[in-house]
PDB file of C-alpha atoms in Angstrom:
ATOM      1  CA  MET A   1      -6.115   2.495  20.472  1.00 74.00           C
ATOM      2  CA  LEU A   2      -4.446   0.798  23.527  1.00 84.00           C
ATOM      3  CA  PHE A   3      -3.651  -2.183  21.355  1.00 88.00           C
ATOM      4  CA  GLN A   4      -1.872  -0.031  18.744  1.00 85.00           C
ATOM      5  CA  ILE A   5       0.122   1.928  21.433  1.00 89.00           C
ATOM      6  CA  LYS A   6       1.376  -1.412  22.867  1.00 91.00           C
ATOM      7  CA  SER A   7       2.299  -2.681  19.396  1.00 92.00           C
ATOM      8  CA  TYR A   8       4.178   0.512  18.581  1.00 88.00           C
ATOM      9  CA  LEU A   9       6.117   0.349  21.822  1.00 92.00           C
ATOM     10  CA  LYS A  10       7.013  -3.203  20.982  1.00 91.00           C
ATOM     11  CA  PHE A  11       7.909  -2.163  17.433  1.00 91.00           C
ATOM     12  CA  LEU A  12      10.275   0.576  18.776  1.00 89.00           C
ATOM     13  CA  TRP A  13      11.965  -1.860  21.051  1.00 93.00           C
ATOM     14  CA  ASN A  14      12.652  -4.283  18.217  1.00 90.00           C
ATOM     15  CA  SER A  15      13.327  -1.888  15.326  1.00 90.00           C
ATOM     16  CA  LYS A  16      16.604  -0.882  13.841  1.00 86.00           C
ATOM     17  CA  ASN A  17      17.874   1.430  11.082  1.00 87.00           C
ATOM     18  CA  GLU A  18      20.320   0.740   8.218  1.00 85.00           C
ATOM     19  CA  HIS A  19      23.262   0.228  10.502  1.00 84.00           C
ATOM     20  CA  GLY A  20      21.737  -3.001  11.859  1.00 81.00           C
ATOM     21  CA  VAL A  21      21.084  -4.455   8.407  1.00 89.00           C
ATOM     22  CA  HIS A  22      23.499  -6.900   6.754  1.00 88.00           C
ATOM     23  CA  SER A  23      21.403  -7.729   3.631  1.00 92.00           C
ATOM     24  CA  PRO A  24      22.792  -5.772   0.604  1.00 94.00           C
ATOM     25  CA  PHE A  25      19.323  -5.734  -0.967  1.00 96.00           C
ATOM     26  CA  VAL A  26      17.613  -4.202   2.045  1.00 95.00           C
ATOM     27  CA  PHE A  27      20.576  -1.908   2.986  1.00 95.00           C
ATOM     28  CA  SER A  28      20.416  -0.365  -0.543  1.00 97.00           C
ATOM     29  CA  LEU A  29      16.677   0.018  -0.341  1.00 97.00           C
ATOM     30  CA  LEU A  30      16.906   1.841   3.022  1.00 97.00           C
ATOM     31  CA  THR A  31      19.891   4.166   2.148  1.00 96.00           C
ATOM     32  CA  LYS A  32      18.805   5.011  -1.388  1.00 97.00           C
ATOM     33  CA  CYS A  33      14.999   5.004  -0.983  1.00 98.00           C
ATOM     34  CA  PHE A  34      13.562   4.953   2.534  1.00 97.00           C
ATOM     35  CA  TYR A  35      16.079   7.437   4.020  1.00 97.00           C
ATOM     36  CA  ASP A  36      16.418   9.705   1.003  1.00 97.00           C
ATOM     37  CA  LYS A  37      15.914  13.144   2.277  1.00 95.00           C
ATOM     38  CA  LYS A  38      16.351  15.031  -0.934  1.00 96.00           C
ATOM     39  CA  SER A  39      13.482  17.209  -1.991  1.00 95.00           C
ATOM     40  CA  LYS A  40      11.634  15.986  -5.273  1.00 97.00           C
ATOM     41  CA  PRO A  41       9.632  18.280  -7.620  1.00 97.00           C
ATOM     42  CA  GLU A  42       6.898  15.566  -7.545  1.00 97.00           C
ATOM     43  CA  TYR A  43       6.331  16.284  -3.840  1.00 98.00           C
ATOM     44  CA  ALA A  44       4.742  19.645  -4.714  1.00 98.00           C
ATOM     45  CA  ILE A  45       2.283  17.870  -6.981  1.00 98.00           C
ATOM     46  CA  LEU A  46       1.341  15.376  -4.170  1.00 98.00           C
ATOM     47  CA  LYS A  47       0.876  18.347  -1.825  1.00 97.00           C
ATOM     48  CA  ASN A  48      -1.284  20.277  -4.174  1.00 97.00           C
ATOM     49  CA  TYR A  49      -3.448  17.088  -4.795  1.00 97.00           C
ATOM     50  CA  ARG A  50      -3.902  16.795  -1.080  1.00 97.00           C
ATOM     51  CA  LYS A  51      -4.679  20.490  -0.603  1.00 97.00           C
ATOM     52  CA  SER A  52      -7.338  20.334  -3.410  1.00 97.00           C
ATOM     53  CA  LEU A  53      -9.127  17.523  -1.506  1.00 96.00           C
ATOM     54  CA  LEU A  54      -8.855  19.302   1.843  1.00 96.00           C
ATOM     55  CA  LYS A  55     -10.704  22.326   0.362  1.00 96.00           C
ATOM     56  CA  ASN A  56     -13.533  20.174  -0.851  1.00 95.00           C
ATOM     57  CA  LYS A  57     -16.466  20.600   1.663  1.00 95.00           C
ATOM     58  CA  ASN A  58     -18.922  18.383  -0.332  1.00 93.00           C
ATOM     59  CA  PHE A  59     -20.394  15.255   1.162  1.00 93.00           C
ATOM     60  CA  ILE A  60     -20.629  11.783  -0.389  1.00 92.00           C
ATOM     61  CA  GLU A  61     -22.410   8.564   0.699  1.00 90.00           C
ATOM     62  CA  VAL A  62     -19.643   6.049   1.336  1.00 88.00           C
ATOM     63  CA  THR A  63     -20.248   2.328   0.875  1.00 80.00           C
ATOM     64  CA  ASP A  64     -17.860   0.561   3.232  1.00 73.00           C
ATOM     65  CA  PHE A  65     -16.973  -3.059   2.358  1.00 63.00           C
ATOM     66  CA  GLY A  66     -13.928  -3.177   4.565  1.00 56.00           C
ATOM     67  CA  ALA A  67     -13.354  -3.599   8.379  1.00 50.00           C
ATOM     68  CA  GLY A  68     -15.168  -0.350   9.082  1.00 49.00           C
ATOM     69  CA  SER A  69     -13.867   3.094  10.195  1.00 50.00           C
ATOM     70  CA  LYS A  70     -12.507   4.005  13.623  1.00 51.00           C
ATOM     71  CA  VAL A  71     -13.099   7.718  12.801  1.00 53.00           C
ATOM     72  CA  PHE A  72     -16.479   7.981  11.083  1.00 56.00           C
ATOM     73  CA  LYS A  73     -19.848   7.036  12.706  1.00 57.00           C
ATOM     74  CA  SER A  74     -21.838   7.691   9.552  1.00 73.00           C
ATOM     75  CA  ASN A  75     -21.499   6.683   5.904  1.00 81.00           C
ATOM     76  CA  LYS A  76     -22.321  10.291   4.881  1.00 89.00           C
ATOM     77  CA  ARG A  77     -18.832  11.794   4.948  1.00 90.00           C
ATOM     78  CA  GLN A  78     -17.154  15.139   3.943  1.00 92.00           C
ATOM     79  CA  ILE A  79     -14.522  14.721   1.215  1.00 94.00           C
ATOM     80  CA  ALA A  80     -12.153  17.077   3.152  1.00 94.00           C
ATOM     81  CA  LYS A  81     -12.488  14.958   6.356  1.00 93.00           C
ATOM     82  CA  ILE A  82     -11.924  11.689   4.419  1.00 92.00           C
ATOM     83  CA  ALA A  83      -8.730  13.077   2.970  1.00 92.00           C
ATOM     84  CA  LYS A  84      -7.635  14.372   6.382  1.00 91.00           C
ATOM     85  CA  THR A  85      -8.336  11.278   8.477  1.00 88.00           C
ATOM     86  CA  ALA A  86      -8.666   8.275   6.262  1.00 82.00           C
ATOM     87  CA  GLY A  87      -6.100   8.972   3.426  1.00 83.00           C
ATOM     88  CA  ILE A  88      -2.409   8.303   3.402  1.00 93.00           C
ATOM     89  CA  SER A  89      -0.254  10.833   5.287  1.00 95.00           C
ATOM     90  CA  GLU A  90       1.933  13.312   3.386  1.00 96.00           C
ATOM     91  CA  LYS A  91       5.071  11.515   4.725  1.00 96.00           C
ATOM     92  CA  ARG A  92       3.751   8.104   3.701  1.00 97.00           C
ATOM     93  CA  ALA A  93       2.742   9.458   0.195  1.00 98.00           C
ATOM     94  CA  GLU A  94       6.336  10.646  -0.393  1.00 98.00           C
ATOM     95  CA  LEU A  95       7.720   7.213   0.770  1.00 98.00           C
ATOM     96  CA  LEU A  96       5.310   5.495  -1.607  1.00 98.00           C
ATOM     97  CA  PHE A  97       6.440   7.658  -4.430  1.00 98.00           C
ATOM     98  CA  ARG A  98      10.056   6.933  -3.659  1.00 98.00           C
ATOM     99  CA  VAL A  99       9.479   3.156  -3.455  1.00 98.00           C
ATOM    100  CA  THR A 100       7.692   3.217  -6.845  1.00 98.00           C
ATOM    101  CA  ASN A 101      10.450   5.419  -8.328  1.00 98.00           C
ATOM    102  CA  TYR A 102      13.215   3.179  -6.831  1.00 98.00           C
ATOM    103  CA  PHE A 103      11.734  -0.215  -8.197  1.00 98.00           C
ATOM    104  CA  GLU A 104      10.278   1.168 -11.435  1.00 98.00           C
ATOM    105  CA  PRO A 105       7.326  -1.331 -11.628  1.00 98.00           C
ATOM    106  CA  LYS A 106       5.627  -1.433 -14.950  1.00 97.00           C
ATOM    107  CA  ASN A 107       2.312  -2.843 -13.818  1.00 97.00           C
ATOM    108  CA  ILE A 108       0.903  -1.662 -10.525  1.00 98.00           C
ATOM    109  CA  LEU A 109      -2.205  -2.738  -8.623  1.00 98.00           C
ATOM    110  CA  GLU A 110      -3.766  -0.690  -5.792  1.00 98.00           C
ATOM    111  CA  ILE A 111      -6.500  -2.347  -3.743  1.00 97.00           C
ATOM    112  CA  GLY A 112      -8.511   0.436  -2.146  1.00 94.00           C
ATOM    113  CA  THR A 113      -8.375   3.725  -4.061  1.00 95.00           C
ATOM    114  CA  SER A 114     -10.293   5.998  -1.655  1.00 93.00           C
ATOM    115  CA  LEU A 115      -9.705   9.533  -2.873  1.00 96.00           C
ATOM    116  CA  GLY A 116      -6.441   8.675  -4.681  1.00 97.00           C
ATOM    117  CA  LEU A 117      -3.822  10.149  -2.321  1.00 97.00           C
ATOM    118  CA  ALA A 118      -1.795   6.917  -2.592  1.00 97.00           C
ATOM    119  CA  THR A 119      -2.792   6.455  -6.198  1.00 98.00           C
ATOM    120  CA  SER A 120      -1.147   9.835  -7.139  1.00 98.00           C
ATOM    121  CA  ALA A 121       2.097   8.761  -5.502  1.00 98.00           C
ATOM    122  CA  LEU A 122       2.076   5.396  -7.418  1.00 98.00           C
ATOM    123  CA  ALA A 123       1.367   7.164 -10.739  1.00 98.00           C
ATOM    124  CA  LEU A 124       3.997   9.811 -10.200  1.00 98.00           C
ATOM    125  CA  GLY A 125       6.605   7.301  -9.007  1.00 98.00           C
ATOM    126  CA  ASN A 126       6.710   5.795 -12.528  1.00 98.00           C
ATOM    127  CA  PRO A 127       4.776   7.785 -15.136  1.00 96.00           C
ATOM    128  CA  ARG A 128       5.399   5.025 -17.619  1.00 96.00           C
ATOM    129  CA  ALA A 129       3.690   2.379 -15.494  1.00 97.00           C
ATOM    130  CA  LYS A 130       0.143   1.105 -15.946  1.00 97.00           C
ATOM    131  CA  VAL A 131      -1.673   1.646 -12.717  1.00 98.00           C
ATOM    132  CA  ILE A 132      -4.856  -0.205 -11.964  1.00 97.00           C
ATOM    133  CA  THR A 133      -6.698   0.961  -8.874  1.00 97.00           C
ATOM    134  CA  LEU A 134      -9.710  -0.829  -7.350  1.00 96.00           C
ATOM    135  CA  GLU A 135     -12.459   0.800  -5.262  1.00 95.00           C
ATOM    136  CA  GLY A 136     -15.681  -0.807  -4.063  1.00 92.00           C
ATOM    137  CA  CYS A 137     -17.578   2.462  -3.371  1.00 92.00           C
ATOM    138  CA  PRO A 138     -18.960   4.092  -6.539  1.00 94.00           C
ATOM    139  CA  GLU A 139     -19.184   7.618  -5.063  1.00 94.00           C
ATOM    140  CA  THR A 140     -15.611   7.579  -3.701  1.00 94.00           C
ATOM    141  CA  ALA A 141     -14.343   6.225  -6.968  1.00 94.00           C
ATOM    142  CA  ASN A 142     -16.123   9.032  -8.936  1.00 95.00           C
ATOM    143  CA  GLN A 143     -14.639  11.730  -6.766  1.00 94.00           C
ATOM    144  CA  CYS A 144     -11.136  10.106  -7.228  1.00 95.00           C
ATOM    145  CA  GLN A 145     -11.546   9.898 -11.025  1.00 95.00           C
ATOM    146  CA  LEU A 146     -12.464  13.688 -11.099  1.00 95.00           C
ATOM    147  CA  GLN A 147      -9.442  14.426  -8.981  1.00 96.00           C
ATOM    148  CA  LEU A 148      -7.063  12.245 -11.099  1.00 96.00           C
ATOM    149  CA  GLN A 149      -8.344  13.963 -14.321  1.00 95.00           C
ATOM    150  CA  LYS A 150      -7.843  17.331 -12.750  1.00 96.00           C
ATOM    151  CA  PHE A 151      -4.178  16.632 -12.173  1.00 96.00           C
ATOM    152  CA  ASN A 152      -3.666  14.897 -15.465  1.00 95.00           C
ATOM    153  CA  PHE A 153      -2.863  11.364 -14.127  1.00 95.00           C
ATOM    154  CA  ASN A 154      -3.317   9.636 -17.430  1.00 93.00           C
ATOM    155  CA  ASN A 155      -1.606   6.360 -16.543  1.00 96.00           C
ATOM    156  CA  VAL A 156      -4.390   5.317 -14.066  1.00 97.00           C
ATOM    157  CA  ASN A 157      -7.206   2.922 -14.765  1.00 96.00           C
ATOM    158  CA  SER A 158      -9.846   3.331 -11.948  1.00 95.00           C
ATOM    159  CA  ILE A 159     -12.159   0.301 -11.586  1.00 95.00           C
ATOM    160  CA  VAL A 160     -15.274   0.063  -9.372  1.00 95.00           C
ATOM    161  CA  THR A 161     -15.533  -3.504  -8.262  1.00 94.00           C
ATOM    162  CA  GLU A 162     -15.654  -6.014  -5.398  1.00 92.00           C
ATOM    163  CA  PHE A 163     -12.034  -6.853  -4.762  1.00 93.00           C
ATOM    164  CA  GLU A 164     -12.453 -10.646  -4.471  1.00 90.00           C
ATOM    165  CA  LYS A 165     -14.431 -10.812  -7.710  1.00 91.00           C
ATOM    166  CA  TYR A 166     -11.748  -8.968  -9.512  1.00 93.00           C
ATOM    167  CA  PHE A 167      -9.040 -11.382  -8.200  1.00 93.00           C
ATOM    168  CA  GLN A 168     -11.185 -14.344  -9.166  1.00 90.00           C
ATOM    169  CA  ASP A 169     -11.437 -12.956 -12.722  1.00 90.00           C
ATOM    170  CA  ILE A 170      -7.636 -12.810 -12.706  1.00 91.00           C
ATOM    171  CA  GLN A 171      -7.517 -16.418 -11.780  1.00 86.00           C
ATOM    172  CA  LEU A 172      -9.704 -17.359 -14.755  1.00 86.00           C
ATOM    173  CA  ARG A 173      -7.564 -15.226 -17.169  1.00 87.00           C
ATOM    174  CA  LEU A 174      -4.379 -16.913 -15.783  1.00 80.00           C
ATOM    175  CA  LYS A 175      -5.647 -20.167 -17.305  1.00 78.00           C
ATOM    176  CA  THR A 176      -5.019 -18.898 -20.817  1.00 80.00           C
ATOM    177  CA  GLU A 177      -2.606 -15.961 -20.364  1.00 80.00           C
ATOM    178  CA  THR A 178       0.092 -14.551 -18.182  1.00 77.00           C
ATOM    179  CA  GLU A 179      -0.752 -11.623 -15.823  1.00 82.00           C
ATOM    180  CA  ASN A 180       1.895 -10.144 -13.436  1.00 91.00           C
ATOM    181  CA  PHE A 181       1.940  -7.155 -11.160  1.00 96.00           C
ATOM    182  CA  ASP A 182       5.372  -5.635 -10.279  1.00 98.00           C
ATOM    183  CA  LEU A 183       3.926  -3.739  -7.283  1.00 98.00           C
ATOM    184  CA  ILE A 184       0.695  -4.258  -5.358  1.00 98.00           C
ATOM    185  CA  TYR A 185      -0.477  -1.885  -2.575  1.00 98.00           C
ATOM    186  CA  PHE A 186      -3.025  -3.483  -0.325  1.00 97.00           C
ATOM    187  CA  ASP A 187      -5.161  -0.964   1.427  1.00 94.00           C
ATOM    188  CA  GLY A 188      -8.635  -2.148   0.890  1.00 82.00           C
ATOM    189  CA  ASN A 189      -9.835  -4.305   3.752  1.00 83.00           C
ATOM    190  CA  HIS A 190      -8.175  -4.386   7.144  1.00 87.00           C
ATOM    191  CA  SER A 191      -9.429  -7.900   8.263  1.00 93.00           C
ATOM    192  CA  LYS A 192      -7.382 -11.022   8.617  1.00 95.00           C
ATOM    193  CA  LYS A 193      -9.779 -13.104   6.527  1.00 95.00           C
ATOM    194  CA  ALA A 194      -9.777 -10.679   3.555  1.00 94.00           C
ATOM    195  CA  THR A 195      -6.156  -9.941   3.684  1.00 96.00           C
ATOM    196  CA  LEU A 196      -5.182 -13.603   3.579  1.00 96.00           C
ATOM    197  CA  ALA A 197      -7.743 -14.296   0.894  1.00 95.00           C
ATOM    198  CA  TYR A 198      -6.319 -11.567  -1.248  1.00 95.00           C
ATOM    199  CA  PHE A 199      -2.677 -12.776  -0.536  1.00 97.00           C
ATOM    200  CA  GLU A 200      -3.623 -16.284  -1.825  1.00 95.00           C
ATOM    201  CA  LEU A 201      -5.586 -15.123  -4.864  1.00 94.00           C
ATOM    202  CA  LEU A 202      -2.893 -12.810  -6.039  1.00 95.00           C
ATOM    203  CA  LEU A 203       0.106 -15.191  -5.536  1.00 95.00           C
ATOM    204  CA  PRO A 204      -0.089 -16.463  -9.082  1.00 93.00           C
ATOM    205  CA  THR A 205       0.728 -12.896 -10.370  1.00 95.00           C
ATOM    206  CA  ILE A 206       4.143 -12.662  -8.674  1.00 96.00           C
ATOM    207  CA  ASP A 207       7.615 -12.861 -10.256  1.00 94.00           C
ATOM    208  CA  ASN A 208      11.077 -12.655  -8.742  1.00 96.00           C
ATOM    209  CA  ASP A 209      11.044  -8.837  -8.419  1.00 96.00           C
ATOM    210  CA  THR A 210       7.460  -8.301  -7.330  1.00 98.00           C
ATOM    211  CA  VAL A 211       6.978  -5.898  -4.346  1.00 98.00           C
ATOM    212  CA  TRP A 212       3.838  -6.124  -2.171  1.00 98.00           C
ATOM    213  CA  ILE A 213       3.021  -3.509   0.542  1.00 98.00           C
ATOM    214  CA  PHE A 214       0.454  -4.101   3.079  1.00 98.00           C
ATOM    215  CA  ASP A 215      -1.058  -1.187   5.015  1.00 96.00           C
ATOM    216  CA  ASP A 216      -1.942  -1.194   8.629  1.00 94.00           C
ATOM    217  CA  ILE A 217      -0.325  -4.546   9.622  1.00 96.00           C
ATOM    218  CA  HIS A 218      -0.624  -3.521  13.228  1.00 95.00           C
ATOM    219  CA  TRP A 219      -4.188  -2.090  12.955  1.00 93.00           C
ATOM    220  CA  SER A 220      -5.536  -4.936  15.154  1.00 94.00           C
ATOM    221  CA  LEU A 221      -4.604  -8.271  16.621  1.00 95.00           C
ATOM    222  CA  GLU A 222      -6.170  -9.919  13.591  1.00 96.00           C
ATOM    223  CA  MET A 223      -4.048  -7.882  11.252  1.00 96.00           C
ATOM    224  CA  GLU A 224      -0.933  -8.839  13.217  1.00 96.00           C
ATOM    225  CA  GLU A 225      -1.941 -12.468  12.959  1.00 97.00           C
ATOM    226  CA  ALA A 226      -2.370 -12.058   9.210  1.00 97.00           C
ATOM    227  CA  TRP A 227       1.085 -10.443   8.833  1.00 98.00           C
ATOM    228  CA  LYS A 228       2.694 -13.316  10.724  1.00 98.00           C
ATOM    229  CA  ILE A 229       1.104 -15.912   8.402  1.00 98.00           C
ATOM    230  CA  ILE A 230       2.231 -13.869   5.404  1.00 98.00           C
ATOM    231  CA  LYS A 231       5.787 -13.644   6.686  1.00 98.00           C
ATOM    232  CA  ASN A 232       5.907 -17.461   7.191  1.00 97.00           C
ATOM    233  CA  HIS A 233       4.505 -18.388   3.729  1.00 98.00           C
ATOM    234  CA  PRO A 234       7.178 -20.452   1.876  1.00 96.00           C
ATOM    235  CA  LYS A 235       7.062 -18.251  -1.170  1.00 97.00           C
ATOM    236  CA  VAL A 236       7.892 -15.087   0.905  1.00 98.00           C
ATOM    237  CA  LYS A 237      11.621 -14.531   1.213  1.00 97.00           C
ATOM    238  CA  VAL A 238      12.182 -11.019   2.683  1.00 97.00           C
ATOM    239  CA  THR A 239       9.763  -8.919   4.745  1.00 98.00           C
ATOM    240  CA  ILE A 240      10.287  -5.415   6.243  1.00 98.00           C
ATOM    241  CA  ASP A 241       7.950  -4.225   8.999  1.00 98.00           C
ATOM    242  CA  THR A 242       7.768  -0.377   9.183  1.00 97.00           C
ATOM    243  CA  PHE A 243       4.899  -0.545  11.632  1.00 96.00           C
ATOM    244  CA  GLN A 244       2.433   1.242   9.341  1.00 95.00           C
ATOM    245  CA  TRP A 245       3.383  -0.923   6.382  1.00 98.00           C
ATOM    246  CA  GLY A 246       4.595  -4.420   5.714  1.00 98.00           C
ATOM    247  CA  PHE A 247       6.826  -4.908   2.650  1.00 98.00           C
ATOM    248  CA  VAL A 248       6.966  -8.355   1.050  1.00 98.00           C
ATOM    249  CA  PHE A 249       9.594  -9.661  -1.464  1.00 98.00           C
ATOM    250  CA  PHE A 250       9.677 -12.951  -3.288  1.00 97.00           C
ATOM    251  CA  ARG A 251      13.299 -12.962  -4.352  1.00 95.00           C
ATOM    252  CA  TYR A 252      13.868 -16.654  -5.000  1.00 92.00           C
ATOM    253  CA  GLU A 253      17.656 -16.339  -4.681  1.00 92.00           C
ATOM    254  CA  GLN A 254      17.585 -14.991  -1.150  1.00 90.00           C
ATOM    255  CA  GLU A 255      17.458 -16.718   2.271  1.00 91.00           C
ATOM    256  CA  LYS A 256      14.351 -16.010   4.327  1.00 96.00           C
ATOM    257  CA  GLU A 257      14.889 -12.845   6.323  1.00 96.00           C
ATOM    258  CA  HIS A 258      12.595 -10.511   8.350  1.00 96.00           C
ATOM    259  CA  PHE A 259      13.422  -6.922   9.256  1.00 96.00           C
ATOM    260  CA  ILE A 260      11.791  -4.448  11.584  1.00 96.00           C
ATOM    261  CA  ILE A 261      12.830  -1.047  10.447  1.00 96.00           C
ATOM    262  CA  ARG A 262      12.184   2.558  11.518  1.00 92.00           C
ATOM    263  CA  ALA A 263      11.082   4.379   8.381  1.00 88.00           C
TER     264      ALA A 263
END
C-alpha cells in the first residue's frame, strides 16, 4: 500500500490534462473521450449489471492463476464481494465504454474476465464488435456467462483457458492466417514476467490502429518495471499513463511520445 501511495504522489506531480498536450491524436482522445462528461444511456445498463452482482450472496471457489489477491485470504469468495473489491470501478467501466465507443474496434480481446464488469463495458462500447474474453477460473467464468446471458450480451465469446496457451495457439494460427485484435484489455496477471510474456506473444496481432490497455501498471515495483520496458519497445509509439491504466498505441506514422494524464 505504501508503494502505491508513493507512486500516486509521483504520478500527480508529473501528470497533466489536455492543456499540456500538443499531440493532435492524444488531444482529441482526451477532449472527445476521456473528459466527455455527457451522460450515456449505456451507463444505466452497466450500473444494473453491477447492482445485480452486488446482490449475489453466493460463494464460489476461485482458482487464482495471477499474482494473487491483496484483499482475499481464501479462494472461497462471495460473488458480491468479488464484484465490490476485485472488479473494475464504476468510473473506470464508463471510461472503458467511452474508449471502445471512440475507437470502434471490430475485434476485442479481454485477458481476465472475472465477473464481466469490464466485459460488459467493452461489449456495449461497440455492439457490432466480436469480443473474446479469457478466464482461467471455471467457476468465475461460469458466473460471468450467466450474467452476460441475463443482460443479453450476445457479442461476447467467453473462453476458459490458460492465457499463455491461448496466445501460443494464436502464434500457430498466424503461420497460415491473419489474426488481428483492434483492442486488447490486459487484466489477467499482474506480474512482470507474465505481462511481458503476453506483450511479446500478442505483438504479431497488432496493426496501425491497435489499442492496448494494461491494468494496474503501478500495482507493484515489478509492474512499473514491466510498463517501462513496454514504453521503450521499438514498436510502441505513443503511451498514456493514467495511473490505473497504461494505454499503448502502435501508430507507425507518429514520433515516439509518452504522456502522464489525469483521467
